[in-house]
Coordinates of C-alpha atoms in Angstrom, one line a residue:
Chain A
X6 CA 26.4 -9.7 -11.7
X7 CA 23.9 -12.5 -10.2
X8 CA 22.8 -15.1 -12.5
X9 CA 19.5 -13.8 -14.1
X10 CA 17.7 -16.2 -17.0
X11 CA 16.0 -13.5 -19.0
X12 CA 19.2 -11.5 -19.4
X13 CA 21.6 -13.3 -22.0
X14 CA 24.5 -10.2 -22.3
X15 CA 23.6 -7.8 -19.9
X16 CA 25.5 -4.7 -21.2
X17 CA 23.5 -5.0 -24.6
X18 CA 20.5 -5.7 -22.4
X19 CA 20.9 -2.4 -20.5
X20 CA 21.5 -0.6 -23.5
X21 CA 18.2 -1.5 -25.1
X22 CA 15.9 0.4 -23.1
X23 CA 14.1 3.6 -24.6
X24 CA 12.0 4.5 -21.9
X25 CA 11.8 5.5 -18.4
X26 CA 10.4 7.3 -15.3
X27 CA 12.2 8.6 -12.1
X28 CA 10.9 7.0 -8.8
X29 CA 11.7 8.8 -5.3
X30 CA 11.3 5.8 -2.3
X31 CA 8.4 7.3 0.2
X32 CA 8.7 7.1 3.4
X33 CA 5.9 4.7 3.9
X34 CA 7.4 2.3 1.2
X35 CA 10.2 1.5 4.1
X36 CA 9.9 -1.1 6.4
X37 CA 11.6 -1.3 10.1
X38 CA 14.4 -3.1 8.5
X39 CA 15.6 0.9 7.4
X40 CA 15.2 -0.3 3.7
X41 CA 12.5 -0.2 0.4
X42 CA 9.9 -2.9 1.5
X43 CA 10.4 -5.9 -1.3
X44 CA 6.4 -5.7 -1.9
X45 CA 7.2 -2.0 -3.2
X46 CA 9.2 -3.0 -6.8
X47 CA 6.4 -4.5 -7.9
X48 CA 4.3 -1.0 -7.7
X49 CA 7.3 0.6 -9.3
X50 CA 7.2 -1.7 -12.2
X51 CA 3.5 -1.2 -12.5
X52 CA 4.4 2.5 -12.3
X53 CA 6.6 2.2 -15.2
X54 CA 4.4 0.1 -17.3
X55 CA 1.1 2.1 -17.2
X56 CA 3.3 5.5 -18.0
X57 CA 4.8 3.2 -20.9
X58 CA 0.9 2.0 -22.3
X59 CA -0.2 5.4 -21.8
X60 CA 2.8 6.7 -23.9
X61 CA 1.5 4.3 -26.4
X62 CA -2.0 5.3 -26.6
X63 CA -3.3 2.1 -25.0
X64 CA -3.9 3.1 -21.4
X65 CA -6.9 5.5 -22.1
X66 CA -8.6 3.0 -24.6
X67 CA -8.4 -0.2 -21.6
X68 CA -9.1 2.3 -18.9
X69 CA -12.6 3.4 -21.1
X70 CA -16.2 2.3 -19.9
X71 CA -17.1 1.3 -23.1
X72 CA -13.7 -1.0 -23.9
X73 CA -14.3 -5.2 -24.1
X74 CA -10.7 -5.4 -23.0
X75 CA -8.2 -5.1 -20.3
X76 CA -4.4 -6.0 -19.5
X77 CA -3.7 -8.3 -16.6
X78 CA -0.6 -9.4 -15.3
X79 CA 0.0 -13.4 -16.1
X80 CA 3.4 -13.2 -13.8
X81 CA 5.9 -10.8 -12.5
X82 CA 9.4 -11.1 -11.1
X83 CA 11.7 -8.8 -9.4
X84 CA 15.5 -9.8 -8.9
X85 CA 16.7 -7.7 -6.0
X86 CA 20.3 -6.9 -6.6
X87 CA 21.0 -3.8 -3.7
X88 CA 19.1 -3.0 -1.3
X89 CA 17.5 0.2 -1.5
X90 CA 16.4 3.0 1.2
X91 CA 14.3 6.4 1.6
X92 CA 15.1 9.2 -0.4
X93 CA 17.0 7.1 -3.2
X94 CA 15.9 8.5 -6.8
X95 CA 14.9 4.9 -9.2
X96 CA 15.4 5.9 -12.9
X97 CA 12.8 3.0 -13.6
X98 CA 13.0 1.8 -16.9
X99 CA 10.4 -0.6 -19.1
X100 CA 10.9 -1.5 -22.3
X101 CA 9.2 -5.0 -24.7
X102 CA 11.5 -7.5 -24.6
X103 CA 9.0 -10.3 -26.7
X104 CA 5.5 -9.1 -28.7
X105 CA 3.1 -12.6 -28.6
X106 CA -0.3 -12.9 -30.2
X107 CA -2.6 -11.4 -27.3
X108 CA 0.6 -10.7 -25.3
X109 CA 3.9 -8.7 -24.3
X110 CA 6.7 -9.7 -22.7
X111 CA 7.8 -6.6 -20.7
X112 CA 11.4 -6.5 -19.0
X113 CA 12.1 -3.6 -16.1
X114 CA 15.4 -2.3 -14.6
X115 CA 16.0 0.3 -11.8
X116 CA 19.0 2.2 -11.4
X117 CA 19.6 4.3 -8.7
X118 CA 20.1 8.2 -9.5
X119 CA 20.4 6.8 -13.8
X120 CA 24.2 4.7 -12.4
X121 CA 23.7 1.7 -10.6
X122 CA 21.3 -1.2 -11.0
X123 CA 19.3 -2.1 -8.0
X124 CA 16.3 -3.8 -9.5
X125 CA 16.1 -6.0 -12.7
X126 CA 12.5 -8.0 -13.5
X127 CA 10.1 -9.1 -16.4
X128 CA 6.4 -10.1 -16.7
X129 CA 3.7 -10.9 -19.3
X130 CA 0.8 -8.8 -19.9
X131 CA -2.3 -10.1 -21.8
X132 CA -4.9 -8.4 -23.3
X133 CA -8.4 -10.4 -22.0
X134 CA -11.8 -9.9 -23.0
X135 CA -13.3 -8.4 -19.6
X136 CA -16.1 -10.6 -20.0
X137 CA -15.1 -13.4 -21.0
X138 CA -11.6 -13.5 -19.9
X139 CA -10.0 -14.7 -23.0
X140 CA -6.7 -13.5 -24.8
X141 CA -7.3 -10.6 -27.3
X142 CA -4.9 -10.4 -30.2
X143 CA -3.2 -7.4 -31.0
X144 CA -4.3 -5.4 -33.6
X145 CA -2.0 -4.0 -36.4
X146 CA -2.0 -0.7 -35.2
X147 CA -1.0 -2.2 -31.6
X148 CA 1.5 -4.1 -32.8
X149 CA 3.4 -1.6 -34.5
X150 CA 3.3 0.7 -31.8
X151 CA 4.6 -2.3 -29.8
X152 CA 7.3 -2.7 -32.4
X153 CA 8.1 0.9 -33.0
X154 CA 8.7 1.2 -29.0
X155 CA 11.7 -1.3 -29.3
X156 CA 13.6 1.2 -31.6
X157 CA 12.9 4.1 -30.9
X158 CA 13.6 6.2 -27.9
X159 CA 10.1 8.3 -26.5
X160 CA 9.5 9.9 -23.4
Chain B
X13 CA -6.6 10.8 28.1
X14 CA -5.9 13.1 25.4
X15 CA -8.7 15.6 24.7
X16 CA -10.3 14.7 21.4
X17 CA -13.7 16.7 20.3
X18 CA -15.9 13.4 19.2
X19 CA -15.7 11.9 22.2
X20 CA -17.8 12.8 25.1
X21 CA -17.6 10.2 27.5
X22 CA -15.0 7.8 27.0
X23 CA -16.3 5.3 29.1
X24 CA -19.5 5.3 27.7
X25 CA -17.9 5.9 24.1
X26 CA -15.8 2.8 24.3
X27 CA -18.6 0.5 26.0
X28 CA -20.8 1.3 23.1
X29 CA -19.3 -0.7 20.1
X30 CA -21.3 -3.8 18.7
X31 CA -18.6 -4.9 16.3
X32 CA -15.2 -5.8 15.3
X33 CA -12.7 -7.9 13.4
X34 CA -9.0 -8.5 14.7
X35 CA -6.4 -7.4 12.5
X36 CA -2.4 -8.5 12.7
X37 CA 0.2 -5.6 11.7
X38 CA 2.0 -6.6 8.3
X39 CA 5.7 -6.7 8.1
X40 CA 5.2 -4.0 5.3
X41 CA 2.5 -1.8 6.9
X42 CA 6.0 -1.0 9.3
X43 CA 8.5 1.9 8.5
X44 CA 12.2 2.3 9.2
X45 CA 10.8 4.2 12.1
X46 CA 10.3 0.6 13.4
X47 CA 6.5 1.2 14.0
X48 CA 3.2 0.7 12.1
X49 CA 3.3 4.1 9.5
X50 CA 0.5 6.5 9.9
X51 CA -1.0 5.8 6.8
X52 CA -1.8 2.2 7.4
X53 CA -4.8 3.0 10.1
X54 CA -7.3 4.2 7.4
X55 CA -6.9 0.8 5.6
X56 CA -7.7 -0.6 9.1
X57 CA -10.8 1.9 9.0
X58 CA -11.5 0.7 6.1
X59 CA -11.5 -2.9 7.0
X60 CA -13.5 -2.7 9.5
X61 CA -15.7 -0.5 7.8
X62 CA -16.2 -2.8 4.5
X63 CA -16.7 -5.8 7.0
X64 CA -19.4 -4.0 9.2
X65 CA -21.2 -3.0 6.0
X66 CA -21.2 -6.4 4.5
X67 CA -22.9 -7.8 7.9
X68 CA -25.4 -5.3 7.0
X69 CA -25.9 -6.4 3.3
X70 CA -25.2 -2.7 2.1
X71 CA -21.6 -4.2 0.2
X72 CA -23.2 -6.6 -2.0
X73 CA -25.7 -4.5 -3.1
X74 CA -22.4 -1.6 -3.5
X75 CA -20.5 -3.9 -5.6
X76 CA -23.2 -5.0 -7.6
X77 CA -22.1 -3.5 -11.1
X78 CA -26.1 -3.2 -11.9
X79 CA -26.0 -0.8 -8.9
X80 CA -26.3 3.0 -9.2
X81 CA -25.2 4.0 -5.7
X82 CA -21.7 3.4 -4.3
X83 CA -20.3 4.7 -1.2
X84 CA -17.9 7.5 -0.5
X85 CA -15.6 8.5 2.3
X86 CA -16.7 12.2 2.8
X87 CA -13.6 12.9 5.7
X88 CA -11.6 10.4 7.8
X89 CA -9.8 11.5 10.9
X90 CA -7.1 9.1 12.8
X91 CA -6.2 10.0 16.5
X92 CA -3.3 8.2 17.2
X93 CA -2.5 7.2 20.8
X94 CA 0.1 4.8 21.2
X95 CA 2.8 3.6 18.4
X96 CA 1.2 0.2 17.2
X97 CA 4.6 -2.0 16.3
X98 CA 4.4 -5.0 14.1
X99 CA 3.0 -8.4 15.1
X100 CA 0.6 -6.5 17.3
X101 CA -3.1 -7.5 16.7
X102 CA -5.6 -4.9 16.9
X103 CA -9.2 -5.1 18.1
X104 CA -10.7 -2.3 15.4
X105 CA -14.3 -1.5 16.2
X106 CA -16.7 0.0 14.2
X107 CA -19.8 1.6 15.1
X108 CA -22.7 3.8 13.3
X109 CA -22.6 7.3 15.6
X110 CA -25.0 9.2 13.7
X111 CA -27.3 8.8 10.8
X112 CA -28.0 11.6 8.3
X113 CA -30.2 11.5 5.0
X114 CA -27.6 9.7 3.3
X115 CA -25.0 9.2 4.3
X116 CA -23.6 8.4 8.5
X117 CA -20.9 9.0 10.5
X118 CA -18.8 6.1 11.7
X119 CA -16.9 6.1 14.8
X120 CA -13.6 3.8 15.2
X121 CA -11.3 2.2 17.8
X122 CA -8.4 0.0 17.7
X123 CA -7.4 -2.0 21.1
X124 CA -4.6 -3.7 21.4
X125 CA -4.9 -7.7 22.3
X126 CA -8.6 -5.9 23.0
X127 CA -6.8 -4.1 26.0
X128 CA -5.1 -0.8 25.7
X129 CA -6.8 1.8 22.8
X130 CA -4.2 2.7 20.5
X131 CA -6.4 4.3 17.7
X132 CA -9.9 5.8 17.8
X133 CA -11.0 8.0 14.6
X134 CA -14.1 8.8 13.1
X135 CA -15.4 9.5 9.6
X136 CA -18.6 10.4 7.1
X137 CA -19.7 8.3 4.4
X138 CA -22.2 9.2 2.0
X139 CA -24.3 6.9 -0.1
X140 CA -24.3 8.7 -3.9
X141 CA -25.5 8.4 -7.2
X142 CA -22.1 6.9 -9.3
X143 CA -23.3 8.7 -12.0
X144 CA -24.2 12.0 -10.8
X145 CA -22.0 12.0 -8.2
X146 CA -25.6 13.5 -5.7
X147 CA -26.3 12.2 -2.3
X148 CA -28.8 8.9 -2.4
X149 CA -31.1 9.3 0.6
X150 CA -30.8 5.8 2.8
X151 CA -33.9 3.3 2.2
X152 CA -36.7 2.4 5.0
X153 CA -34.8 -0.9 4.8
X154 CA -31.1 0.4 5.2
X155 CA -32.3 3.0 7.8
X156 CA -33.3 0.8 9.9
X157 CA -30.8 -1.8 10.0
X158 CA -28.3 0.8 10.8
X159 CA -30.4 1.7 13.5
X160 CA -30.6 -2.0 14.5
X161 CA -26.9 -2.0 14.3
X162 CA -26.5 0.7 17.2
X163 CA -28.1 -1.7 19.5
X164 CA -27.4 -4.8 18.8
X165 CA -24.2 -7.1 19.3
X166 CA -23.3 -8.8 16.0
X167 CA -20.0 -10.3 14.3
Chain C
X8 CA -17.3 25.0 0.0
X9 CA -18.0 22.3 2.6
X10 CA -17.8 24.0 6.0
X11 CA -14.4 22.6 7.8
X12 CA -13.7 23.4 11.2
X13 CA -9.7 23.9 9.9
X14 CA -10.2 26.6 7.6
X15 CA -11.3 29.9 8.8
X16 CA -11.4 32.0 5.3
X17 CA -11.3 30.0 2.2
X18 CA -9.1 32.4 -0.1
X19 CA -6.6 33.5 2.2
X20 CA -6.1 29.9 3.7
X21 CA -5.4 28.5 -0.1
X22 CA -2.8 31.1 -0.7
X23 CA -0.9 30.9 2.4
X24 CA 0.6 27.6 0.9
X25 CA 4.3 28.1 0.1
X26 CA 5.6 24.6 -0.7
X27 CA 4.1 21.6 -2.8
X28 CA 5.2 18.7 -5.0
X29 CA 3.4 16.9 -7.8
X30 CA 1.9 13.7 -7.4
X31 CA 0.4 11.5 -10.3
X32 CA -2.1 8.9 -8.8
X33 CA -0.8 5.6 -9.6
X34 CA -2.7 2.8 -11.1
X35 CA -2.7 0.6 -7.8
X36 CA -3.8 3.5 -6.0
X37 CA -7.5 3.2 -7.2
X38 CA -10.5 0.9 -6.3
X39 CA -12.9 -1.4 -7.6
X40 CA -15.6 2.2 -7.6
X41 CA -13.1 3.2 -10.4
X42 CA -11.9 6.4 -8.3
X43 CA -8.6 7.2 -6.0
X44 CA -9.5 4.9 -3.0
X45 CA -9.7 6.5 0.3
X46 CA -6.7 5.2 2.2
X47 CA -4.1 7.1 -0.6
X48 CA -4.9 10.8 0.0
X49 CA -2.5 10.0 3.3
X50 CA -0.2 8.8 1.9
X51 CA 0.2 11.7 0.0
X52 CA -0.2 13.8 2.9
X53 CA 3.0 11.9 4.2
X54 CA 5.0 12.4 0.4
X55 CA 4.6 15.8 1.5
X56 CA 5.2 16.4 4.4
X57 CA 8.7 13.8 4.2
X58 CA 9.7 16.4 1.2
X59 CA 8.4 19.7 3.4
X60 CA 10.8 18.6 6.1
X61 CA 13.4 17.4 4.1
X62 CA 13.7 20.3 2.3
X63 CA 13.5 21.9 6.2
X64 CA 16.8 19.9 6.9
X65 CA 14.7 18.0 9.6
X66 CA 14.2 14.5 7.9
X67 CA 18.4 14.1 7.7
X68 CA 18.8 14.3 10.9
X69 CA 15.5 12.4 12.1
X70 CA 16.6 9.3 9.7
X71 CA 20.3 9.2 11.2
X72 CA 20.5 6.3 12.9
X73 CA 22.8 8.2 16.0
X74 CA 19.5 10.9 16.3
X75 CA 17.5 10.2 19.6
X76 CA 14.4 12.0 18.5
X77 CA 11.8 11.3 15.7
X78 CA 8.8 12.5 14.5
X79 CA 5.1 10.4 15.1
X80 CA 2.1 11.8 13.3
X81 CA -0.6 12.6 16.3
X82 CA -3.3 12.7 14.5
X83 CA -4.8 13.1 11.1
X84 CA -7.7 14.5 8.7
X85 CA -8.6 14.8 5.4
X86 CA -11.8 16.3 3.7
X87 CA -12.3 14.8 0.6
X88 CA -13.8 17.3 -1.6
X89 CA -14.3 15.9 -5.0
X90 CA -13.3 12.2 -6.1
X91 CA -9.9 11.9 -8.0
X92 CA -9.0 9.4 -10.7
X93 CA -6.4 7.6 -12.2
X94 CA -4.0 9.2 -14.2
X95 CA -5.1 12.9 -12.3
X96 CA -2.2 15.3 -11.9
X97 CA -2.3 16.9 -8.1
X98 CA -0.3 20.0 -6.9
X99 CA -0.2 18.4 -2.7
X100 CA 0.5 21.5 -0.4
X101 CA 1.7 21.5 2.8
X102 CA 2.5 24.5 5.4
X103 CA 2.7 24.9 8.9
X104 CA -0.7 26.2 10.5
X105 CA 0.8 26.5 14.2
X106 CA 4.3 26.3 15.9
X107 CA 4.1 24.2 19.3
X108 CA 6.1 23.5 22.3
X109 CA 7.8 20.1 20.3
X110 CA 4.7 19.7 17.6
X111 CA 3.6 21.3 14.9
X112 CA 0.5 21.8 13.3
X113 CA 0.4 21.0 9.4
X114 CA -2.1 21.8 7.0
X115 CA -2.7 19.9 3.2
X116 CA -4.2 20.9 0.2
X117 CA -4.4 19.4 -3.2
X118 CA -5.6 20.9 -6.5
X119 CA -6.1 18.7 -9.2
X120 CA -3.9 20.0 -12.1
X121 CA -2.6 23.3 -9.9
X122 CA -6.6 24.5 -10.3
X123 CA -9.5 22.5 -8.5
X124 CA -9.4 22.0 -4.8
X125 CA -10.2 18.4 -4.4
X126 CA -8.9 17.2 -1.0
X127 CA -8.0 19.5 1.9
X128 CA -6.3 18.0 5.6
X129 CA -4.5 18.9 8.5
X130 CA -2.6 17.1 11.2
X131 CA -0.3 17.5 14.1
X132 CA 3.4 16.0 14.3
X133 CA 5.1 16.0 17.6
X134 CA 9.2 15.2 17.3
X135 CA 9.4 12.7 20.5
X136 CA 12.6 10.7 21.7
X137 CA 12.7 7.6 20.3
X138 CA 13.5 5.7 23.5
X139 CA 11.4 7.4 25.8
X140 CA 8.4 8.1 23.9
X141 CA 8.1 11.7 25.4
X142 CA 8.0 15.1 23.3
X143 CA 11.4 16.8 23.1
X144 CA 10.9 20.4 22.3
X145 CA 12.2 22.2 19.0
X146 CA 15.4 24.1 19.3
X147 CA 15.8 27.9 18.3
X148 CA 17.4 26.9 14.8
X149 CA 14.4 24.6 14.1
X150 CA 11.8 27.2 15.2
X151 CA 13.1 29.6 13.0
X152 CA 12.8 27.0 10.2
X153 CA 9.4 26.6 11.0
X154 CA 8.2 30.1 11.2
X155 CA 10.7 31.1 8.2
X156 CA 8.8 28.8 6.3
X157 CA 5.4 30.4 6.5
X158 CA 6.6 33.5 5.1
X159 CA 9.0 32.8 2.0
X160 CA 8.2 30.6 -1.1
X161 CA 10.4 27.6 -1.4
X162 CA 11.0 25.0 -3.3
Chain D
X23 CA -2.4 -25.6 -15.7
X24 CA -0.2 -23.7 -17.2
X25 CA 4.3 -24.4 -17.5
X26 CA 5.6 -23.1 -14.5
X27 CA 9.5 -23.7 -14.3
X28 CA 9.7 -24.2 -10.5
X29 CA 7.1 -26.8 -10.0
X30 CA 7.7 -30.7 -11.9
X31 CA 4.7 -32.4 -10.7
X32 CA 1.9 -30.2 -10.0
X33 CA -0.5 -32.7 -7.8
X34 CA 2.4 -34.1 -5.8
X35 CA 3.9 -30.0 -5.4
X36 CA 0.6 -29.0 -4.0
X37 CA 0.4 -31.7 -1.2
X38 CA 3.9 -30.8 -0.2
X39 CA 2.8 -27.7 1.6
X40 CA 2.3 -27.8 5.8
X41 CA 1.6 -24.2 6.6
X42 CA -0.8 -21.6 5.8
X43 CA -3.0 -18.5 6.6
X44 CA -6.5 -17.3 5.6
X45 CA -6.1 -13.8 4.0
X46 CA -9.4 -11.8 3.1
X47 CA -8.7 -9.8 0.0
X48 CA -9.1 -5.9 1.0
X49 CA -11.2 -3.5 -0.5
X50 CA -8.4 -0.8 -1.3
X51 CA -6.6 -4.1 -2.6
X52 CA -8.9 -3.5 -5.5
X53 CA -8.3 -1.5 -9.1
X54 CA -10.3 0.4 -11.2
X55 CA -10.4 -2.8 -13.2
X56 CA -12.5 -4.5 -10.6
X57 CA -10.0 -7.1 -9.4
X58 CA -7.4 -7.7 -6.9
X59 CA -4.1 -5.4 -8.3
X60 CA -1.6 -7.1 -9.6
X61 CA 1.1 -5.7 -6.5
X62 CA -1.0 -7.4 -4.0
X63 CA 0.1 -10.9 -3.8
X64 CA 3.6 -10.2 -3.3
X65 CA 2.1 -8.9 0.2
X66 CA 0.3 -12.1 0.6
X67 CA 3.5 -13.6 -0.1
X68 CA 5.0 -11.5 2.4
X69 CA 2.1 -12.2 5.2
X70 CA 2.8 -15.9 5.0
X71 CA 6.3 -15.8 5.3
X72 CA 6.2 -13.8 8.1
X73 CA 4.1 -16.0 9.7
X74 CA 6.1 -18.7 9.3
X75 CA 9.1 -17.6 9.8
X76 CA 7.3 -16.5 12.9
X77 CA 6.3 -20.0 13.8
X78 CA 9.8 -21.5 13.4
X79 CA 11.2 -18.3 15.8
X80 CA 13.4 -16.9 13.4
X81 CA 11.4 -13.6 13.0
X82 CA 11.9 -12.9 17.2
X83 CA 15.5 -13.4 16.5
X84 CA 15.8 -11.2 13.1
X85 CA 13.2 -8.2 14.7
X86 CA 15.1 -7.9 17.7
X87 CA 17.4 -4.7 17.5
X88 CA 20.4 -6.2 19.4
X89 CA 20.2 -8.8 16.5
X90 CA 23.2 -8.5 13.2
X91 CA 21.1 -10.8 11.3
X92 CA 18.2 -9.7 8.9
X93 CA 17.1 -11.5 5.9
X94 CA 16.4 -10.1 3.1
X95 CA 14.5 -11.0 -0.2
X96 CA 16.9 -11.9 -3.2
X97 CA 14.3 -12.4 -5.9
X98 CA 10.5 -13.1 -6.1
X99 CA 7.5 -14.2 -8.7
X100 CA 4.2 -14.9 -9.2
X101 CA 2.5 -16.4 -11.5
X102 CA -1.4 -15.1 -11.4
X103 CA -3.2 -17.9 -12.5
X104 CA -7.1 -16.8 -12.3
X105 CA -8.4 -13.1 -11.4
X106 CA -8.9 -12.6 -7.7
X107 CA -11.6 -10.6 -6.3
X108 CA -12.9 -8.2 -2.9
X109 CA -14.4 -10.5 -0.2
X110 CA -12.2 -13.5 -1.5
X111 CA -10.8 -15.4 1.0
X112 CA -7.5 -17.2 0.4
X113 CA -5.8 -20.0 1.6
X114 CA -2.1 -18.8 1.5
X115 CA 0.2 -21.3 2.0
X116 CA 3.9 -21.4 2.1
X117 CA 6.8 -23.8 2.1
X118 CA 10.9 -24.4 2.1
X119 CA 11.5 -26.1 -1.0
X120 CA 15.3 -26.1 -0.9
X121 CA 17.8 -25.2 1.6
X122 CA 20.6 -23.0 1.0
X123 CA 24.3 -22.2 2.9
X124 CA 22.6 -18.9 4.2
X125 CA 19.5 -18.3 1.5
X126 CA 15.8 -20.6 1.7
X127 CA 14.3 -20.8 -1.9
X128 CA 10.4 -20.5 -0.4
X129 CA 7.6 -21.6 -2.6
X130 CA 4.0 -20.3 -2.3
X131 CA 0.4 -21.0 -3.4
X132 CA -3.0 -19.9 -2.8
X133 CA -6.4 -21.3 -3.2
X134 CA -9.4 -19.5 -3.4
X135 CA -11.9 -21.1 -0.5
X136 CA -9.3 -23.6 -0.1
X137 CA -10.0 -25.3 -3.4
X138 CA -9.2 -23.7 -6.8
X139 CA -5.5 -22.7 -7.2
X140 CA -5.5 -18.6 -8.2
X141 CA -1.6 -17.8 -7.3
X142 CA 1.3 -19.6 -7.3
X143 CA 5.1 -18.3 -6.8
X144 CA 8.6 -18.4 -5.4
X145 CA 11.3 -16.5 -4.2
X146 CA 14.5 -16.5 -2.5
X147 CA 15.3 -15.3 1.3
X148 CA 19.0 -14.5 2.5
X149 CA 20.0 -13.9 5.7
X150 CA 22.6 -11.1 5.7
X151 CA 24.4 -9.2 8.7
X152 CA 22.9 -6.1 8.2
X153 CA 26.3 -3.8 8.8
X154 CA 28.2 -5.7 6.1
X155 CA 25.1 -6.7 3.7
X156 CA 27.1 -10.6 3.3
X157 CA 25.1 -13.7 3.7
X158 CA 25.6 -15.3 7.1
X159 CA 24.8 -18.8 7.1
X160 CA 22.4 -20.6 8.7
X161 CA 23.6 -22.2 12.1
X162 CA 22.5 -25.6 13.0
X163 CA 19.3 -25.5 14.9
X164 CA 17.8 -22.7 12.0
X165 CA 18.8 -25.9 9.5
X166 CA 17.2 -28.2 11.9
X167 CA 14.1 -25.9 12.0
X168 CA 14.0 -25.4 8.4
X169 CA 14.2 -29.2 7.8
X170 CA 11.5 -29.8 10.1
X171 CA 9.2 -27.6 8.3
X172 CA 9.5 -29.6 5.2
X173 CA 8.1 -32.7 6.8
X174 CA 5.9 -31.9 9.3
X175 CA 2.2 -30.2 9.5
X176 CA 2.4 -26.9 11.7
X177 CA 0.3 -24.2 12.6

């Protein structure tokens, strides 16, 4: 396995996710090289992630009229590690890796039909004040949920 | 040329656009059927579209969060003539072919290096109420520069 | 109902769908008017369609790399009857309307959780030879795929 | 500005960049949270690169079907350093920042009008022979060419 700086032992990293959604690769999400398009991962792991915060109650409150806040992305990687092509069936898997103030650190693996690993990545999310674009801390209710998803396995 | 129902004249039809932007195929707007995917047209459409109604001042009033009236794509039809492969660039046109209380049908075509048509399509919008979802009858004002638009060259 | 030029009777057009998949709208898949944006009902259009013909046999053979023939969209329409929105649950159907020489005429349908109509579409395909660009008629087994499939329920 | 592991000096990192292209943010490249989705630059990213590996003929080479060679992307990130919004225009430039047996480690920014940074990133290209998926290295006029970018200003 390639190199990867967020992933100290791999088999324990693996190993620690709880949650996860299956992916099929649409057609349009090829490109004339015959294989997934490397823009597409990055809607995959957003994929993952909203199902995730909706699982933990925070998608409906940020996706409300009335809310003051919102997530945004602060970076995003993807490390491709096989190709993949049409048809192939992504167990996508998201899980927090690191719970900051106004922040979460969220790690992402694909494997392809629940074997092999195609795609590994991680990002930050903030929570922002949609007017003024400043960091919103957590509340306690957040942040155990946040905890809580790092033990516990939910759909 | 294929027989297609909101066309009369095609000479006429093609002499009588006003306005376009160029538009380069994207590496990822390609499938591994080598050529542009189907889907990717009506995000041409709605290029061109978004850029004809800004020269018309009708966006920035749309995307004004104060605003009560938004735009909405009632159909959208794509006739596709010729596979478009990437690194072609397109000549989309745009022109108003009808205007009804509120809303207008737009009428499309894509030209390859602004030779050969490769795409024509048409398409309603409708110019409604975001909160109650009702048709907003076009202003004296809006009228008439889509009116003014039918006749008159502009980038 | 919107009058559309497809459909001939409403109630007997909606039940003659055999085949569908479930499609959750993705985050990335709306727009800055907080609703689906127009461009996506295509693409899911094209989800079904890939899993119509898959599930035809057709798609295994079109994607082997030794096959001479593929399939190109000819042209495309949807109605978009009532806006969709993040996080909405659609039931996409697909059947084929009319069997051609080497095309076929396929019509859409989505409900919003298996109830509300809230897009509707058709759109031929034609399966052409790749190198030659012209239409290579079906063969007996794949006719009787196609009309087979307008008569039994399958998954 | 924010720590960002792959650039030392920020001022003299920014200078270092020769090529670029003006992308106008899309409408359907919008969310429901009014800005420019978080998938998006990773297709700005994309957009560049093609370009330039366009300009430095490596893309006629890679595209053409008698070719073995394709590259492929081994790993990719952004770091989103201010919202981005419909109607911006960006200034998206790209760079080689280190030269590999077979791979390029590209770097990428983009500025808002030209001025204000808003995205920043890098990400790793391969070129593999597409039968056996294994890196083939670079021959001596690709070097060459890649050197050359680094030095000189090109369109």
């Amino acid at each position: 396995m390639k190199n990867i700086d967020y992933i100290d032992n791999f088999e324990e990293w693996q190993r620690s996710f709880r949650f996860f959604r299956r992916i099929k690769v649409r057609f349009c999400e090829t490109d004339m090289f015959g294989h997934l398009n490397n823009t597409v991962p990055f809607v995959y792991f957003e994929e993952v992630r909203t199902e995730f915060l909706k699982a933990l109650g925070f998608m409906d409150q940020w996706t409300n009229e009335q809310s003051n806040e919102i997530p945004v992305v602060a970076d995003l990687k993807c490390d491709f590690l096989k190709q993949v092509f049409f048809n192939d069936e992504l167990y996508m898997y998201a899980k927090v890796h690191k719970i900051g103030r106004s922040s979460i650190d969220l790690h992402y693996m694909a494997k392809k039909d629940n074997k092999e690993i195609v795609l590994v990545g991680r990002g930050a999310l903030v929570q922002i004040n949609k007017h003024t674009g400043k960091g919103v801390p957590w509340n306690d209710e957040m942040r155990q949920k946040l905890q809580h998803s790092q033990s516990v396995s939910f759909v």
